[in-house]
Amino acid sequence: MTLPAGEPRRSQNLAIWEGMLAILFINWSTGVVMTGYALWLGAPPVALAILGALPMVGQMAAPLALFFRGSRKRLSATLSALGRGFFVLTLLLPLLPEPWRIPGLLVIAALSQLIVAPVNVLWTSWMADLVPEKQRGRYFGLRNGILGLVGTLGNLVAGSLIDALGKPWGFLLVLGIAVIAGVGATFVLRRQFEPPSASTSPRFAEFVQPLSDRRFRGFLGFVVLFLGAVSVGGPFVFPLFLEHARMTFTQVGLWTVIAATCGLVLSPLWGRLADRIGHWQVLLLSSSVAALVLPPLWLLGGPGQLQTIWAAAAFDAVAWGGIGTALTNVALQSASPEKRNLYLAWYWMAFAVGGILGSLLGGLLGSLHAQMKLFPSPYHLPILVSMLLRVMAVYYLGWRIRRDRKRAVVAGGL
């Protein structure tokens, strides 16, 4: 196929600009801003756990992408605009009676995530056709680093606006801007070039075929275990900062800026390293940091003792700068181009299953604080259990990698 002049470089650059707008919506609608808004609306720990897991849970709708017909670009832009635009209804929640506010927030957030979920399969498949395999680690590492910095600078601005305007007006302004930025990103998305797709809609026998791939099946097991572990404690990290450590929204915004600035440097380095040693090894190294370093640093912080929390900002970049790029690229490398959408759908379903199981456990653990009061806050126990489960997931991944390496050596010897 002959590419138009300037492609695929022009579309790769546009994908970065599109992501810079989209990340503002993603961060503000799922991160510390949404957590603070939910707390203001009166969310208990179990609601925070559900809210934090919804981006993962929504991925149960990702396989619908396999049955869509037509342009991946058109479908991605349309679904993104609908899902992000629907989120504007969260601005009306303060007008509802108090008992309806949190259920309303969860319903709106869930439907928004479900509408957008198939885009992850469509967009990732589309970008895999635009970025040659040997360049993916470097490109996505750079893109993730830039998006991380933009998103967290946005968090700092959002935190300052919320502190300056007060509640709920600061929340409403920031979330309104988020919707505008998210919908605006779809107009940039429409300007990108779309190569023809080799994927076709699968029959049932083809749909379950990826499960016969032993190595990919092991990868799915790690995704369920690790992202499930993240979902147990992840939704409680910002509440821990805000309510236990008594950080302001501006301080939390600064924390994310530190993480993003470090990520801007480290994400491209992870990508370059992945191009040399492989995404499996990068996934093992970076997930080890997320398991062994981050949770203790969060838990050691407290009112007037923020040193370890500030240190966690840098290690957050070390961990997720590698994980974010490696997870997607392992999924992409597992399939031929014509099967890519199918493998991606299974990846996002494993993502969802982990999120559902982890959020259920996290919500249960968070609600136990009222009865037990063994820890300084409702957030300590879920984060502690999350750490233990992360370590188990990393051990499982290391075992899988060692076993696959031994089998490859034996096969080579034969």
CSV table of C-alpha atoms in Angstrom, one decimal:
chain,number,residue,atom,x,y,z
A,1,MET,CA,0.0,0.0,0.0
A,2,THR,CA,1.3,3.5,-0.9
A,3,LEU,CA,1.0,5.9,1.9
A,4,PRO,CA,0.0,9.6,1.3
A,5,ALA,CA,2.8,12.1,1.4
A,6,GLY,CA,4.1,12.7,5.0
A,7,GLU,CA,2.5,9.6,6.4
A,8,PRO,CA,2.7,8.0,8.9
A,9,ARG,CA,4.7,10.7,10.6
A,10,ARG,CA,2.0,13.3,10.3
A,11,SER,CA,-0.6,11.0,11.9
A,12,GLN,CA,1.8,9.9,14.6
A,13,ASN,CA,2.3,13.6,15.5
A,14,LEU,CA,-1.4,14.3,15.4
A,15,ALA,CA,-2.0,11.3,17.8
A,16,ILE,CA,0.2,13.1,20.3
A,17,TRP,CA,-1.8,16.3,20.0
A,18,GLU,CA,-5.1,14.4,20.2
A,19,GLY,CA,-3.8,12.6,23.3
A,20,MET,CA,-2.9,15.9,25.0
A,21,LEU,CA,-6.6,16.9,24.9
A,22,ALA,CA,-8.0,13.5,25.7
A,23,ILE,CA,-5.7,13.0,28.7
A,24,LEU,CA,-7.3,16.1,30.4
A,25,PHE,CA,-10.7,14.5,30.1
A,26,ILE,CA,-9.3,11.1,31.3
A,27,ASN,CA,-7.4,12.5,34.2
A,28,TRP,CA,-10.1,14.9,35.4
A,29,SER,CA,-13.0,12.4,35.0
A,30,THR,CA,-11.3,9.5,36.7
A,31,GLY,CA,-8.5,10.8,38.9
A,32,VAL,CA,-8.1,13.1,41.9
A,33,VAL,CA,-10.6,15.7,40.6
A,34,MET,CA,-13.4,13.0,40.4
A,35,THR,CA,-12.3,11.6,43.7
A,36,GLY,CA,-12.6,15.0,45.4
A,37,TYR,CA,-16.0,15.6,43.7
A,38,ALA,CA,-17.2,12.2,44.9
A,39,LEU,CA,-16.1,12.9,48.4
A,40,TRP,CA,-17.9,16.3,48.3
A,41,LEU,CA,-21.0,14.5,47.1
A,42,GLY,CA,-20.7,12.2,50.1
A,43,ALA,CA,-19.2,9.0,48.7
A,44,PRO,CA,-18.4,6.2,51.2
A,45,PRO,CA,-15.3,4.0,50.7
A,46,VAL,CA,-17.2,1.3,48.8
A,47,ALA,CA,-18.4,4.0,46.3
A,48,LEU,CA,-14.9,5.2,45.9
A,49,ALA,CA,-13.7,1.7,45.2
A,50,ILE,CA,-16.4,1.2,42.5
A,51,LEU,CA,-15.7,4.6,41.0
A,52,GLY,CA,-12.0,4.0,40.8
A,53,ALA,CA,-12.5,0.6,39.1
A,54,LEU,CA,-15.1,1.7,36.5
A,55,PRO,CA,-12.4,2.5,33.9
A,56,MET,CA,-11.4,-1.2,34.1
A,57,VAL,CA,-14.9,-2.6,34.6
A,58,GLY,CA,-16.1,-0.7,31.5
A,59,GLN,CA,-13.7,-2.7,29.4
A,60,MET,CA,-16.1,-5.6,29.4
A,61,ALA,CA,-17.7,-3.8,26.5
A,62,ALA,CA,-14.4,-3.7,24.6
A,63,PRO,CA,-15.1,-6.9,22.6
A,64,LEU,CA,-18.0,-5.1,20.9
A,65,ALA,CA,-15.3,-3.6,18.7
A,66,LEU,CA,-14.9,-7.0,17.0
A,67,PHE,CA,-18.4,-6.8,15.6
A,68,PHE,CA,-18.4,-3.2,14.3
A,69,ARG,CA,-18.3,-2.6,10.6
A,70,GLY,CA,-16.7,0.3,8.9
A,71,SER,CA,-13.9,2.8,9.5
A,72,ARG,CA,-11.9,2.5,12.8
A,73,LYS,CA,-11.4,6.2,12.7
A,74,ARG,CA,-15.0,7.1,12.3
A,75,LEU,CA,-16.1,4.6,15.0
A,76,SER,CA,-13.4,5.7,17.4
A,77,ALA,CA,-14.3,9.4,17.0
A,78,THR,CA,-18.0,8.8,17.2
A,79,LEU,CA,-17.9,6.6,20.3
A,80,SER,CA,-15.4,8.9,22.0
A,81,ALA,CA,-17.5,12.0,21.4
A,82,LEU,CA,-20.6,10.3,22.7
A,83,GLY,CA,-19.0,8.8,25.8
A,84,ARG,CA,-17.2,12.0,26.8
A,85,GLY,CA,-20.1,14.2,26.0
A,86,PHE,CA,-22.5,12.1,28.1
A,87,PHE,CA,-20.2,12.8,31.1
A,88,VAL,CA,-21.5,16.4,31.1
A,89,LEU,CA,-24.5,15.1,33.1
A,90,THR,CA,-22.2,14.9,36.2
A,91,LEU,CA,-22.5,18.7,36.4
A,92,LEU,CA,-26.1,18.4,37.3
A,93,LEU,CA,-25.7,16.1,40.3
A,94,PRO,CA,-25.7,18.8,43.0
A,95,LEU,CA,-29.2,19.6,41.9
A,96,LEU,CA,-30.4,16.1,42.8
A,97,PRO,CA,-31.6,15.1,46.3
A,98,GLU,CA,-28.6,14.0,48.4
A,99,PRO,CA,-29.4,10.2,48.4
A,100,TRP,CA,-29.5,10.2,44.6
A,101,ARG,CA,-26.1,11.9,44.0
A,102,ILE,CA,-23.7,9.1,44.4
A,103,PRO,CA,-25.8,6.5,42.6
A,104,GLY,CA,-26.3,9.0,39.8
A,105,LEU,CA,-22.5,9.7,39.7
A,106,LEU,CA,-21.8,6.0,39.4
A,107,VAL,CA,-24.4,5.4,36.7
A,108,ILE,CA,-23.2,8.3,34.6
A,109,ALA,CA,-19.5,7.3,35.0
A,110,ALA,CA,-20.3,3.7,34.2
A,111,LEU,CA,-22.3,4.4,31.0
A,112,SER,CA,-19.6,6.9,29.8
A,113,GLN,CA,-16.9,4.2,30.2
A,114,LEU,CA,-19.0,1.5,28.5
A,115,ILE,CA,-19.6,3.7,25.5
A,116,VAL,CA,-15.9,4.5,25.1
A,117,ALA,CA,-14.6,1.0,25.9
A,118,PRO,CA,-14.6,-0.4,22.3
A,119,VAL,CA,-12.4,2.5,21.3
A,120,ASN,CA,-9.4,0.9,23.1
A,121,VAL,CA,-9.5,-2.0,20.7
A,122,LEU,CA,-10.2,0.1,17.6
A,123,TRP,CA,-7.6,2.8,18.3
A,124,THR,CA,-4.8,0.5,19.4
A,125,SER,CA,-5.3,-1.6,16.3
A,126,TRP,CA,-5.3,1.5,14.1
A,127,MET,CA,-2.1,2.9,15.8
A,128,ALA,CA,-0.4,-0.5,15.4
A,129,ASP,CA,-0.8,-0.1,11.6
A,130,LEU,CA,0.6,3.5,11.8
A,131,VAL,CA,3.7,2.7,14.0
A,132,PRO,CA,6.1,0.1,12.8
A,133,GLU,CA,6.7,-2.7,15.4
A,134,LYS,CA,10.4,-1.8,15.8
A,135,GLN,CA,9.5,1.8,16.7
A,136,ARG,CA,6.6,1.2,19.0
A,137,GLY,CA,8.5,1.1,22.3
A,138,ARG,CA,10.2,4.4,21.5
A,139,TYR,CA,7.1,6.1,20.1
A,140,PHE,CA,4.6,5.1,22.7
A,141,GLY,CA,7.2,5.7,25.5
A,142,LEU,CA,7.6,9.3,24.2
A,143,ARG,CA,3.8,9.8,23.7
A,144,ASN,CA,3.0,8.4,27.2
A,145,GLY,CA,5.7,10.7,28.7
A,146,ILE,CA,4.3,13.8,27.0
A,147,LEU,CA,0.7,12.9,27.9
A,148,GLY,CA,1.7,12.2,31.5
A,149,LEU,CA,3.3,15.7,31.8
A,150,VAL,CA,0.3,17.4,30.1
A,151,GLY,CA,-2.2,15.5,32.2
A,152,THR,CA,-0.5,16.3,35.5
A,153,LEU,CA,0.1,19.9,34.7
A,154,GLY,CA,-3.6,19.9,34.1
A,155,ASN,CA,-4.1,18.3,37.5
A,156,LEU,CA,-2.1,21.1,39.1
A,157,VAL,CA,-4.2,23.8,37.4
A,158,ALA,CA,-7.3,21.9,38.3
A,159,GLY,CA,-6.2,21.7,41.9
A,160,SER,CA,-5.5,25.4,42.1
A,161,LEU,CA,-8.9,26.3,40.6
A,162,ILE,CA,-10.7,24.0,43.0
A,163,ASP,CA,-8.8,25.5,46.0
A,164,ALA,CA,-9.4,29.1,44.7
A,165,LEU,CA,-13.1,28.8,43.7
A,166,GLY,CA,-14.1,26.4,46.5
A,167,LYS,CA,-16.6,23.5,46.3
A,168,PRO,CA,-18.6,22.7,44.3
A,169,TRP,CA,-17.9,25.5,41.8
A,170,GLY,CA,-14.2,24.5,41.3
A,171,PHE,CA,-15.2,20.9,40.6
A,172,LEU,CA,-18.0,22.0,38.1
A,173,LEU,CA,-15.7,24.3,36.2
A,174,VAL,CA,-12.9,21.7,35.9
A,175,LEU,CA,-15.2,18.9,34.8
A,176,GLY,CA,-16.9,21.2,32.3
A,177,ILE,CA,-13.5,22.0,30.7
A,178,ALA,CA,-12.7,18.3,30.8
A,179,VAL,CA,-15.8,17.4,28.6
A,180,ILE,CA,-14.9,20.2,26.2
A,181,ALA,CA,-11.3,19.0,25.9
A,182,GLY,CA,-12.4,15.3,25.5
A,183,VAL,CA,-14.9,16.0,22.7
A,184,GLY,CA,-12.4,18.4,21.1
A,185,ALA,CA,-9.9,15.6,20.9
A,186,THR,CA,-12.1,13.7,18.6
A,187,PHE,CA,-11.9,16.4,15.9
A,188,VAL,CA,-8.1,16.0,15.9
A,189,LEU,CA,-8.6,12.2,15.7
A,190,ARG,CA,-10.6,12.6,12.5
A,191,ARG,CA,-7.6,14.3,10.8
A,192,GLN,CA,-5.4,11.2,11.2
A,193,PHE,CA,-4.8,8.8,8.3
A,194,GLU,CA,-6.3,5.3,8.6
A,195,PRO,CA,-4.6,2.4,6.8
A,196,PRO,CA,-6.8,-0.4,5.6
A,197,SER,CA,-7.5,-3.0,8.4
A,198,ALA,CA,-6.7,-6.7,7.9
A,199,SER,CA,-9.0,-7.7,10.8
A,200,THR,CA,-12.3,-9.5,10.3
A,201,SER,CA,-15.3,-10.3,12.5
A,202,PRO,CA,-14.6,-13.7,14.2
A,203,ARG,CA,-16.8,-16.7,14.5
A,204,PHE,CA,-17.1,-18.2,18.0
A,205,ALA,CA,-14.4,-20.8,17.3
A,206,GLU,CA,-12.0,-18.0,16.3
A,207,PHE,CA,-13.1,-15.8,19.2
A,208,VAL,CA,-11.8,-18.4,21.8
A,209,GLN,CA,-8.7,-19.2,19.7
A,210,PRO,CA,-6.3,-16.8,21.7
A,211,LEU,CA,-6.9,-18.9,24.8
A,212,SER,CA,-5.1,-21.8,23.1
A,213,ASP,CA,-2.0,-19.6,22.9
A,214,ARG,CA,-0.1,-20.7,26.0
A,215,ARG,CA,2.1,-17.6,26.3
A,216,PHE,CA,-0.8,-15.2,25.7
A,217,ARG,CA,-2.9,-17.1,28.2
A,218,GLY,CA,-0.2,-16.6,30.8
A,219,PHE,CA,-0.1,-12.9,29.9
A,220,LEU,CA,-3.9,-12.7,30.5
A,221,GLY,CA,-3.5,-14.3,33.8
A,222,PHE,CA,-0.9,-11.7,34.9
A,223,VAL,CA,-3.2,-8.9,33.6
A,224,VAL,CA,-6.1,-10.2,35.8
A,225,LEU,CA,-3.9,-10.7,38.8
A,226,PHE,CA,-1.9,-7.5,38.6
A,227,LEU,CA,-4.7,-5.1,37.6
A,228,GLY,CA,-7.0,-6.7,40.1
A,229,ALA,CA,-4.4,-6.0,42.8
A,230,VAL,CA,-4.1,-2.4,41.6
A,231,SER,CA,-7.9,-2.1,41.8
A,232,VAL,CA,-7.9,-3.2,45.4
A,233,GLY,CA,-5.9,-0.2,46.6
A,234,GLY,CA,-5.5,2.2,43.7
A,235,PRO,CA,-8.9,4.0,44.2
A,236,PHE,CA,-7.9,4.8,47.8
A,237,VAL,CA,-4.5,6.5,47.1
A,238,PHE,CA,-5.8,10.0,46.5
A,239,PRO,CA,-8.3,9.8,49.3
A,240,LEU,CA,-5.4,8.7,51.6
A,241,PHE,CA,-3.5,11.8,50.5
A,242,LEU,CA,-6.5,14.2,50.9
A,243,GLU,CA,-8.1,12.9,54.0
A,244,HIS,CA,-5.4,11.1,56.0
A,245,ALA,CA,-2.3,13.0,55.0
A,246,ARG,CA,-4.3,16.3,54.8
A,247,MET,CA,-2.8,17.4,51.5
A,248,THR,CA,-4.6,20.2,49.6
A,249,PHE,CA,-5.7,19.8,46.0
A,250,THR,CA,-2.9,22.0,45.0
A,251,GLN,CA,-0.4,19.8,46.7
A,252,VAL,CA,-1.9,16.7,45.1
A,253,GLY,CA,-1.7,18.5,41.8
A,254,LEU,CA,2.0,19.2,42.4
A,255,TRP,CA,2.5,15.6,43.3
A,256,THR,CA,1.2,14.6,39.9
A,257,VAL,CA,3.4,17.2,38.2
A,258,ILE,CA,6.4,15.7,39.8
A,259,ALA,CA,5.3,12.2,38.7
A,260,ALA,CA,4.7,13.4,35.1
A,261,THR,CA,8.0,15.4,34.9
A,262,CYS,CA,9.9,12.2,35.9
A,263,GLY,CA,7.7,10.2,33.5
A,264,LEU,CA,8.6,12.5,30.6
A,265,VAL,CA,12.2,11.4,31.0
A,266,LEU,CA,11.6,7.8,32.1
A,267,SER,CA,8.9,6.7,29.7
A,268,PRO,CA,11.0,7.2,26.5
A,269,LEU,CA,13.9,5.4,28.3
A,270,TRP,CA,11.6,2.5,29.1
A,271,GLY,CA,10.5,2.4,25.5
A,272,ARG,CA,14.1,2.4,24.2
A,273,LEU,CA,15.0,-0.3,26.7
A,274,ALA,CA,11.9,-2.4,25.6
A,275,ASP,CA,13.1,-2.2,22.0
A,276,ARG,CA,16.4,-3.7,23.1
A,277,ILE,CA,15.5,-6.3,25.8
A,278,GLY,CA,11.8,-6.9,25.1
A,279,HIS,CA,8.5,-5.7,26.6
A,280,TRP,CA,8.2,-8.8,28.8
A,281,GLN,CA,11.3,-7.9,30.7
A,282,VAL,CA,10.3,-4.2,31.0
A,283,LEU,CA,6.9,-5.4,32.3
A,284,LEU,CA,8.6,-7.5,35.0
A,285,LEU,CA,10.9,-4.7,36.1
A,286,SER,CA,8.4,-1.9,36.2
A,287,SER,CA,5.6,-4.0,37.9
A,288,SER,CA,8.1,-5.0,40.6
A,289,VAL,CA,8.5,-1.3,41.4
A,290,ALA,CA,4.7,-0.8,41.5
A,291,ALA,CA,4.5,-3.8,43.9
A,292,LEU,CA,7.4,-3.4,46.2
A,293,VAL,CA,8.1,0.4,46.4
A,294,LEU,CA,4.9,2.4,45.8
A,295,PRO,CA,2.5,1.1,48.5
A,296,PRO,CA,5.0,1.3,51.4
A,297,LEU,CA,5.8,4.9,50.4
A,298,TRP,CA,2.1,5.8,50.4
A,299,LEU,CA,1.4,4.1,53.7
A,300,LEU,CA,4.4,5.7,55.6
A,301,GLY,CA,3.0,9.2,54.9
A,302,GLY,CA,0.8,11.1,57.2
A,303,PRO,CA,-0.2,14.6,58.4
A,304,GLY,CA,2.9,16.7,58.4
A,305,GLN,CA,5.0,13.8,57.2
A,306,LEU,CA,4.8,13.9,53.4
A,307,GLN,CA,8.4,13.0,52.6
A,308,THR,CA,7.7,9.5,51.5
A,309,ILE,CA,4.6,10.6,49.6
A,310,TRP,CA,6.7,13.1,47.6
A,311,ALA,CA,9.2,10.3,46.9
A,312,ALA,CA,6.4,8.1,45.7
A,313,ALA,CA,5.7,10.6,42.9
A,314,ALA,CA,9.1,9.8,41.3
A,315,PHE,CA,8.7,6.1,41.7
A,316,ASP,CA,5.2,6.3,40.3
A,317,ALA,CA,6.8,7.5,37.0
A,318,VAL,CA,9.4,4.7,37.2
A,319,ALA,CA,6.7,2.0,37.6
A,320,TRP,CA,3.9,3.2,35.2
A,321,GLY,CA,6.3,4.6,32.6
A,322,GLY,CA,7.2,1.0,31.9
A,323,ILE,CA,3.9,-0.8,32.7
A,324,GLY,CA,1.8,1.5,30.5
A,325,THR,CA,3.9,0.9,27.4
A,326,ALA,CA,4.8,-2.8,28.0
A,327,LEU,CA,1.2,-4.1,28.6
A,328,THR,CA,-0.2,-2.9,25.3
A,329,ASN,CA,2.9,-3.9,23.3
A,330,VAL,CA,2.9,-7.4,24.7
A,331,ALA,CA,-0.7,-7.7,23.6
A,332,LEU,CA,0.2,-6.4,20.1
A,333,GLN,CA,3.2,-8.6,19.7
A,334,SER,CA,1.1,-11.7,20.6
A,335,ALA,CA,-1.0,-11.6,17.4
A,336,SER,CA,-0.7,-11.4,13.6
A,337,PRO,CA,-2.2,-8.2,12.1
A,338,GLU,CA,-5.4,-10.1,11.0
A,339,LYS,CA,-5.9,-11.4,14.6
A,340,ARG,CA,-4.9,-8.2,16.3
A,341,ASN,CA,-8.3,-6.9,17.3
A,342,LEU,CA,-9.2,-10.3,18.7
A,343,TYR,CA,-6.2,-10.5,20.9
A,344,LEU,CA,-6.7,-6.9,22.0
A,345,ALA,CA,-10.3,-7.7,23.0
A,346,TRP,CA,-9.2,-10.5,25.2
A,347,TYR,CA,-6.6,-8.2,26.8
A,348,TRP,CA,-9.2,-5.6,27.6
A,349,MET,CA,-11.5,-8.2,29.0
A,350,ALA,CA,-8.8,-9.5,31.3
A,351,PHE,CA,-8.3,-5.9,32.3
A,352,ALA,CA,-12.0,-5.7,33.1
A,353,VAL,CA,-12.1,-8.9,35.1
A,354,GLY,CA,-9.2,-7.8,37.2
A,355,GLY,CA,-10.9,-4.5,37.8
A,356,ILE,CA,-14.2,-6.0,38.8
A,357,LEU,CA,-12.7,-8.5,41.3
A,358,GLY,CA,-10.3,-6.0,42.7
A,359,SER,CA,-12.9,-3.3,43.2
A,360,LEU,CA,-15.2,-5.8,45.0
A,361,LEU,CA,-12.4,-6.8,47.4
A,362,GLY,CA,-11.2,-3.2,47.8
A,363,GLY,CA,-14.7,-1.9,48.6
A,364,LEU,CA,-15.2,-4.7,51.2
A,365,LEU,CA,-11.9,-4.0,52.9
A,366,GLY,CA,-12.6,-0.3,52.9
A,367,SER,CA,-15.9,-0.8,54.6
A,368,LEU,CA,-14.4,-3.0,57.3
A,369,HIS,CA,-12.7,0.1,58.9
A,370,ALA,CA,-16.0,1.1,60.6
A,371,GLN,CA,-16.1,-2.2,62.5
A,372,MET,CA,-12.4,-2.9,63.1
A,373,LYS,CA,-10.6,0.5,63.3
A,374,LEU,CA,-7.2,-1.3,63.2
A,375,PHE,CA,-5.7,1.3,60.9
A,376,PRO,CA,-5.5,5.1,60.9
A,377,SER,CA,-7.9,5.4,58.0
A,378,PRO,CA,-10.3,3.3,55.9
A,379,TYR,CA,-7.7,3.4,53.1
A,380,HIS,CA,-4.7,1.7,54.8
A,381,LEU,CA,-6.0,-1.9,54.8
A,382,PRO,CA,-7.0,-2.0,51.0
A,383,ILE,CA,-3.6,-0.5,50.1
A,384,LEU,CA,-1.8,-3.0,52.2
A,385,VAL,CA,-3.7,-5.9,50.7
A,386,SER,CA,-3.1,-4.4,47.3
A,387,MET,CA,0.6,-4.5,47.9
A,388,LEU,CA,0.6,-8.2,48.9
A,389,LEU,CA,-1.5,-9.1,45.8
A,390,ARG,CA,0.8,-7.1,43.5
A,391,VAL,CA,3.8,-9.0,44.8
A,392,MET,CA,2.0,-12.3,44.1
A,393,ALA,CA,1.3,-11.1,40.5
A,394,VAL,CA,4.9,-10.1,39.9
A,395,TYR,CA,6.1,-13.5,41.2
A,396,TYR,CA,3.7,-15.2,38.8
A,397,LEU,CA,5.0,-13.1,35.9
A,398,GLY,CA,8.6,-13.9,36.7
A,399,TRP,CA,7.8,-17.6,36.9
A,400,ARG,CA,6.0,-17.5,33.5
A,401,ILE,CA,9.0,-15.7,31.9
A,402,ARG,CA,11.5,-18.2,33.3
A,403,ARG,CA,9.4,-21.2,32.3
A,404,ASP,CA,8.9,-19.9,28.7
A,405,ARG,CA,12.7,-19.3,28.5
A,406,LYS,CA,13.5,-22.8,29.6
A,407,ARG,CA,11.0,-24.2,27.0
A,408,ALA,CA,12.6,-22.1,24.3
A,409,VAL,CA,16.0,-23.4,25.2
A,410,VAL,CA,14.8,-27.0,25.2
A,411,ALA,CA,13.0,-26.5,21.9
A,412,GLY,CA,16.1,-25.0,20.4
A,413,GLY,CA,18.2,-27.9,21.6
A,414,LEU,CA,15.9,-30.4,20.0
